[in-house]
Coordinates of C-alpha atoms in Angstrom, one line a residue:
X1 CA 96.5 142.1 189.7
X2 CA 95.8 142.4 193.0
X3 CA 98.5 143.2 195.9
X4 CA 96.1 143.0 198.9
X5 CA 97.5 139.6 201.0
X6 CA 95.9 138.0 203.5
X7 CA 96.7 139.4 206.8
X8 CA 96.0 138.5 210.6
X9 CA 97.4 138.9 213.8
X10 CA 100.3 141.7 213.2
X11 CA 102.2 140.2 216.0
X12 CA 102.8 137.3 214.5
X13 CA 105.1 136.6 211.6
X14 CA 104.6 137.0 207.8
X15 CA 104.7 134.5 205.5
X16 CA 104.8 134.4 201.9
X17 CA 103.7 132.1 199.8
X18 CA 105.0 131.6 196.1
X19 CA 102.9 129.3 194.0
X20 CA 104.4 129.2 190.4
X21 CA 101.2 128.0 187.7
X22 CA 101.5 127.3 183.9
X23 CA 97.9 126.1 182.0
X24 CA 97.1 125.0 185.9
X25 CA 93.2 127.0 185.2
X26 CA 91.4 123.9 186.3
X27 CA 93.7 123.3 189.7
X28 CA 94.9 126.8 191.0
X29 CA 91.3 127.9 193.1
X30 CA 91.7 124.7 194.9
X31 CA 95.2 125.4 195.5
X32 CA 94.6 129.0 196.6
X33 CA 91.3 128.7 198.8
X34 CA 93.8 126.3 200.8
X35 CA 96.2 128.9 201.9
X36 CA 93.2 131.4 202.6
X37 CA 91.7 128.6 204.9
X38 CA 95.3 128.3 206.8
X39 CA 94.2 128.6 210.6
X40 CA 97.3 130.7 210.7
X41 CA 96.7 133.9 209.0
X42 CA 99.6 136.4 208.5
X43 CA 100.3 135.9 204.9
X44 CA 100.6 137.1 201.9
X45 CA 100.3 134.8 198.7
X46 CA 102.1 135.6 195.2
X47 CA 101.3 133.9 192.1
X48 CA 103.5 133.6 188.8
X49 CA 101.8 132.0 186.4
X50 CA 104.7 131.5 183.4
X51 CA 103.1 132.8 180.4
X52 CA 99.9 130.4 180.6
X53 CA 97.6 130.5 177.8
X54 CA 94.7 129.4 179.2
X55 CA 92.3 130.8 181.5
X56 CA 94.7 130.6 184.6
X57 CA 94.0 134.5 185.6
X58 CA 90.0 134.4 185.4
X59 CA 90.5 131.1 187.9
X60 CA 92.3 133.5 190.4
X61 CA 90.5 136.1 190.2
X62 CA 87.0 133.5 190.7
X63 CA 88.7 132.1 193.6
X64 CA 88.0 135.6 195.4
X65 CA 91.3 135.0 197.6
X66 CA 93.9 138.0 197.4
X67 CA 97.0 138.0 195.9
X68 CA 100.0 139.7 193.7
X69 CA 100.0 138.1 190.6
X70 CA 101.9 138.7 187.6
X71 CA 102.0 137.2 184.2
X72 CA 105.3 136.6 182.3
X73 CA 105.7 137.4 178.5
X74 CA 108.5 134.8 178.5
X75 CA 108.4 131.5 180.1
X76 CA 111.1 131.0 182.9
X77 CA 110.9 127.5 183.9
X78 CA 109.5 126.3 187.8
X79 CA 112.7 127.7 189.1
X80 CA 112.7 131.3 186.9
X81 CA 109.3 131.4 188.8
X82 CA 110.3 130.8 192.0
X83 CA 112.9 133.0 191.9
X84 CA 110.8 135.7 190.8
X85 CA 108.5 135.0 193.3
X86 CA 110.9 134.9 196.3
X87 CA 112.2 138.4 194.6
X88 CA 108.1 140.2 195.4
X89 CA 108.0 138.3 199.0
X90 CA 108.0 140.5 202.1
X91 CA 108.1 137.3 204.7
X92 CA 110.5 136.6 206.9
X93 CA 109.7 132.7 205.9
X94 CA 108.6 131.7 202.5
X95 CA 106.6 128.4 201.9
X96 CA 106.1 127.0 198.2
X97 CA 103.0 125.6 196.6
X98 CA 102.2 124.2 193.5
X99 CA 98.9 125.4 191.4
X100 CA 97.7 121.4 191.1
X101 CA 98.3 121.1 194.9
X102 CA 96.2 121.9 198.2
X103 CA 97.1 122.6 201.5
X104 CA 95.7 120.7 204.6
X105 CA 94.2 123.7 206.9
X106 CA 96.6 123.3 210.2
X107 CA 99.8 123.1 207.6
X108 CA 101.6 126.6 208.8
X109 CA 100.6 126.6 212.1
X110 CA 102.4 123.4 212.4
X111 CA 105.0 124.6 211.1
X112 CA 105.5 128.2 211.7
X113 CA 105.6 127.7 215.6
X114 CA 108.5 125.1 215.2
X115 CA 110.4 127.6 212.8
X116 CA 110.4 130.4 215.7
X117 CA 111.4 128.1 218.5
X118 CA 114.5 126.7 216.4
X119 CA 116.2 129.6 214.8
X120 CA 119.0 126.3 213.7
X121 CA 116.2 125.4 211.3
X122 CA 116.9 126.7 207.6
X123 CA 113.7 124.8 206.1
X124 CA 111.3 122.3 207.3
X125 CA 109.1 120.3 205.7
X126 CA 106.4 117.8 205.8
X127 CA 104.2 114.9 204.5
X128 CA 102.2 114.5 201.2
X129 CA 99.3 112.4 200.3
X130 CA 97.2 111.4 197.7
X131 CA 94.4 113.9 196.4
X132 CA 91.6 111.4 197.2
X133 CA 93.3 110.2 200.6
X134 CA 91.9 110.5 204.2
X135 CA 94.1 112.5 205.8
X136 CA 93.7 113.7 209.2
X137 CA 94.5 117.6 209.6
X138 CA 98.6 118.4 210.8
X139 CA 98.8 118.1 214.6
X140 CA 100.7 120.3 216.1
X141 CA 102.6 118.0 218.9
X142 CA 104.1 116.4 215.3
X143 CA 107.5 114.9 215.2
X144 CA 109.9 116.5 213.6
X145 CA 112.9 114.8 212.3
X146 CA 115.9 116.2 211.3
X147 CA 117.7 115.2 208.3
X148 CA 121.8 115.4 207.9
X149 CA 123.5 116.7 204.8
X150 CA 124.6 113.0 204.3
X151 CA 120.9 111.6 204.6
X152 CA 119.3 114.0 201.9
X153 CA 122.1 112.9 199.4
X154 CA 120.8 109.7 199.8
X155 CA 117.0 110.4 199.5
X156 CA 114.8 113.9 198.8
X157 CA 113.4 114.0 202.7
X158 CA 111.2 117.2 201.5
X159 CA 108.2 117.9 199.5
X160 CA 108.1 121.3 197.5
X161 CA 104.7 122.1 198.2
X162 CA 105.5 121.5 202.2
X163 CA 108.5 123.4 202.7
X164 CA 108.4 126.2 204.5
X165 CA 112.4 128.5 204.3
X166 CA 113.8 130.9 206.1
X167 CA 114.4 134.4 204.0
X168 CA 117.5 134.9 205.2
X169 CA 118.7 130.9 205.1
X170 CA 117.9 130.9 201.2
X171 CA 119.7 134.1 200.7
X172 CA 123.2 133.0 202.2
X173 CA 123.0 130.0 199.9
X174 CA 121.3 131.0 196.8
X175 CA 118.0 130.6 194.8
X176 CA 116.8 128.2 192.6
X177 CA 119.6 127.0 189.9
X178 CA 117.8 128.0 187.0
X179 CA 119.9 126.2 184.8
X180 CA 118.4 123.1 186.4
X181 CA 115.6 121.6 184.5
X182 CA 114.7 118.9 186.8
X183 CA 115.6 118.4 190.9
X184 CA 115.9 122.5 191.1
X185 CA 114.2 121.8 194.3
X186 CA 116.2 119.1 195.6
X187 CA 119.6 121.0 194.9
X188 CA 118.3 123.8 197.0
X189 CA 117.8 121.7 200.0
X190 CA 120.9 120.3 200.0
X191 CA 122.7 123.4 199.9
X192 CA 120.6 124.6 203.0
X193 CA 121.1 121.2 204.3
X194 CA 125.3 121.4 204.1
X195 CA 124.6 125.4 205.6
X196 CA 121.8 124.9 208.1
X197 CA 119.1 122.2 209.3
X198 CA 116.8 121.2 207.3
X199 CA 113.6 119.2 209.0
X200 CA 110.3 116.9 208.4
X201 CA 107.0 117.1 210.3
X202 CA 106.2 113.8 210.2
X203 CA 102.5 113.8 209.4
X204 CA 100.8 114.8 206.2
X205 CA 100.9 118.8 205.1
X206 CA 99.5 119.0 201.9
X207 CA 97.4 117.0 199.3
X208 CA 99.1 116.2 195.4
X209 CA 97.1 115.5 192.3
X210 CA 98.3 112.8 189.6
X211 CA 97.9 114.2 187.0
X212 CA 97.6 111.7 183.9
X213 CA 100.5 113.3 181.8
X214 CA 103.1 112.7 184.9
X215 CA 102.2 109.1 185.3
X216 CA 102.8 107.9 181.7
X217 CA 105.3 106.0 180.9
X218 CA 107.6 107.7 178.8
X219 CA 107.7 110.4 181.3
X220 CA 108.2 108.7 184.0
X221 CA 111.4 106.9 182.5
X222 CA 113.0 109.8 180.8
X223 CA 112.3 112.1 184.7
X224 CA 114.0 108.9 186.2
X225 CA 116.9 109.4 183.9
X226 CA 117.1 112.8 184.6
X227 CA 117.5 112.6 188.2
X228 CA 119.7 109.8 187.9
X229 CA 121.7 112.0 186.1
X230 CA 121.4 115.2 188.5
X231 CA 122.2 112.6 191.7
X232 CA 125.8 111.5 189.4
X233 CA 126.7 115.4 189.2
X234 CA 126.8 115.4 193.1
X235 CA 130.0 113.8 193.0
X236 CA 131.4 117.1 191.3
X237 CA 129.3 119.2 193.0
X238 CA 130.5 118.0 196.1
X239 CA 134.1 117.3 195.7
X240 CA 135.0 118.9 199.4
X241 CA 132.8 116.1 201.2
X242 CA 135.2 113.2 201.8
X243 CA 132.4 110.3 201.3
X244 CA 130.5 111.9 198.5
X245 CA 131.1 108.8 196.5
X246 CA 130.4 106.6 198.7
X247 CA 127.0 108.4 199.6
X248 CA 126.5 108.9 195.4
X249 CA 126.3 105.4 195.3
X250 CA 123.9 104.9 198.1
X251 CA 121.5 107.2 196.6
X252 CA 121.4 105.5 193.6
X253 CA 120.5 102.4 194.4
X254 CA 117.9 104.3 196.4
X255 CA 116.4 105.5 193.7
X256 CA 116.8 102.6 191.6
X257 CA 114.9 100.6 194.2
X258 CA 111.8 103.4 194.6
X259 CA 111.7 102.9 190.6
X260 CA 111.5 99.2 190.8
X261 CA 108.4 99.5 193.2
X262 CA 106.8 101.9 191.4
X263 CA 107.7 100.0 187.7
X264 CA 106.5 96.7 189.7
X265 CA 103.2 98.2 191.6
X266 CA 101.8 101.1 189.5
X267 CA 103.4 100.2 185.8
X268 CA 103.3 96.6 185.9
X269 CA 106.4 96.4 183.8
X270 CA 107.4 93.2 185.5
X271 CA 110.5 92.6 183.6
X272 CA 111.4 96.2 183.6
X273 CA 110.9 96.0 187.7
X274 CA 112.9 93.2 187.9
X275 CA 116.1 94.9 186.4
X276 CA 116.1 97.8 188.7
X277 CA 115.8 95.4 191.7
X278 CA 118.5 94.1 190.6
X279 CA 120.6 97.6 189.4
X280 CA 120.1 98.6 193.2
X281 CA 121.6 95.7 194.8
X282 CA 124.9 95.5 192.1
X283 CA 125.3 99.2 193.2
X284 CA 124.8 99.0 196.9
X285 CA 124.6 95.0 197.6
X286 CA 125.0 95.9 201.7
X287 CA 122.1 96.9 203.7
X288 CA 118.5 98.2 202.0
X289 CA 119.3 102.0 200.8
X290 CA 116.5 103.3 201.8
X291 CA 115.4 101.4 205.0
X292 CA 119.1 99.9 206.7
X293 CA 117.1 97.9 209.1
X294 CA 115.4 96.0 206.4
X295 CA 118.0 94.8 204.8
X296 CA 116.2 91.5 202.9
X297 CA 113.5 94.0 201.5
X298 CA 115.2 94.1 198.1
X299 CA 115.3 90.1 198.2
X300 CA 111.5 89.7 198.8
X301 CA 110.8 92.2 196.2
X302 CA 112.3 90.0 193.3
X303 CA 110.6 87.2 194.7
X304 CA 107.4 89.3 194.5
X305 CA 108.1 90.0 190.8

């Protein structure tokens, strides 16, 4: 293992980038030629790769790009390796990356500027597109939007493999729930969210692979009814926020509506489509979840089906 990172200008703030990998050998150069390309070049990149039994280390070490890399003898789970990547980091800000993900080449310096001209900011975000899409680079006159505590109860605003944290924001509120095994990620935000600001660039950061295994069918349904489950705990979770009921609900039928769209547009599971439409609306029958000022969009989408 190497623990050479790749520095630049010394003025300028370190960041640290934790990119957990299991039996990713095919995906991880892509993933780590696109934080070596970053036009902003004070980092250092450390890699966990949680007990892999392929031939994820001879991928790293072909990419030619430095990094810390250690192997575990005992798989952890994406949040044990997260953790223990955020344990080796020296940054003062820590950005995340999955090994079947890329960067686009302006993604930090988008985002690092906006971090040190807001110390309110606890996390921002970004955009994520398609592998095969056409995205244009991140600008850096972006909007960002800001997202309330309430809002991300509703909907996950931010992409993993976009987020960029503060060291010390993720300290005051914890790390990864390890005991989580599905929306470690989204619990993390909304405890920085409820402590801090968290933020979106709005314009594309990073690029995601779909990968065959996440897009079949039994998976999808059986993650769906994970985080259905994860977004019911809230309620407990959150017992000291007077609405969290109320917003519980909301979020739901959210999600129940993004599943109908995708069962309806990617799955063609018509019938299956057609219930979810239909789950959303008995849950939250006022105004569209997930756009309010659309508020007929769930109607036309069961006349679609």
């Amino acid at each position: 293992a190497s623990d050479a990172s790749v520095r630049g200008d010394t003025n300028r703030i370190l960041v640290s980038v934790v990119i957990p990998t299991y039996n990713c050998a095919r995906y991880i150069g892509d993933a780590l030629k696109s934080v070596a390309m970053q036009s902003y070049s004070d980092i250092e990149i450390v890699v966990v790769d949680d007990g892999s039994d392929d031939k994820t280390q001879d991928a790293i070490a072909a990419s030619g790009v430095p990094c810390r890399y250690v192997l575990n003898e005992r798989k952890r789970g994406p949040s044990g390796a997260r953790n223990q990547g955020i344990e080796m980091c020296n940054g003062q800000f820590i950005a995340f990356l999955d090994a079947d993900d890329a960067w686009l080449p302006n993604k930090l310096a988008a985002q690092i500027p906006a971090l040190q001209a807001d110390a309110t900011l606890s996390a921002l975000g970004g955009r994520m597109v398609p592998w095969e899409s056409d995205a244009v680079d991140a600008r850096f006159d972006s909007e960002i939007r800001r997202y309330s505590f309430d809002e991300m109860i509703v909907r996950n605003r931010l992409c993993t493999p976009t987020v960029v944290v503060r060291r010390d924001a993720i300290d005051r509120v914890g790390w990864f729930d390890e005991d989580l095994k599905l929306s470690e990620d989204f619990d993390l935000w909304l405890r920085l969210s409820k402590n801090g600001i968290v933020a979106r660039v709005e314009t594309p950061l990073a690029r995601f692979r779909q990968r065959s295994e996440g897009l079949s069918a039994g998976n999808r349904d059986r993650t769906f009814a994970l985080d259905i489950r994860f977004t019911r705990s809230l309620i407990d979770r959150y017992r000291d926020v007077p609405n969290i009921s109320r917003l519980v609900k909301q979020g739901i039928a959210a999600r129940e509506f993004e599943r109908a769209i995708e069962l309806c547009d990617v799955e063609m599971r018509y019938r299956d489509a057609f219930i979810a439409t239909v789950n959303s609306i008995r849950i939250w029958p006022w105004n569209n979840p997930i756009t309010p000022d659309h508020p007929l969009t769930r109607l036309r989408r069961l006349r679609r089906i």
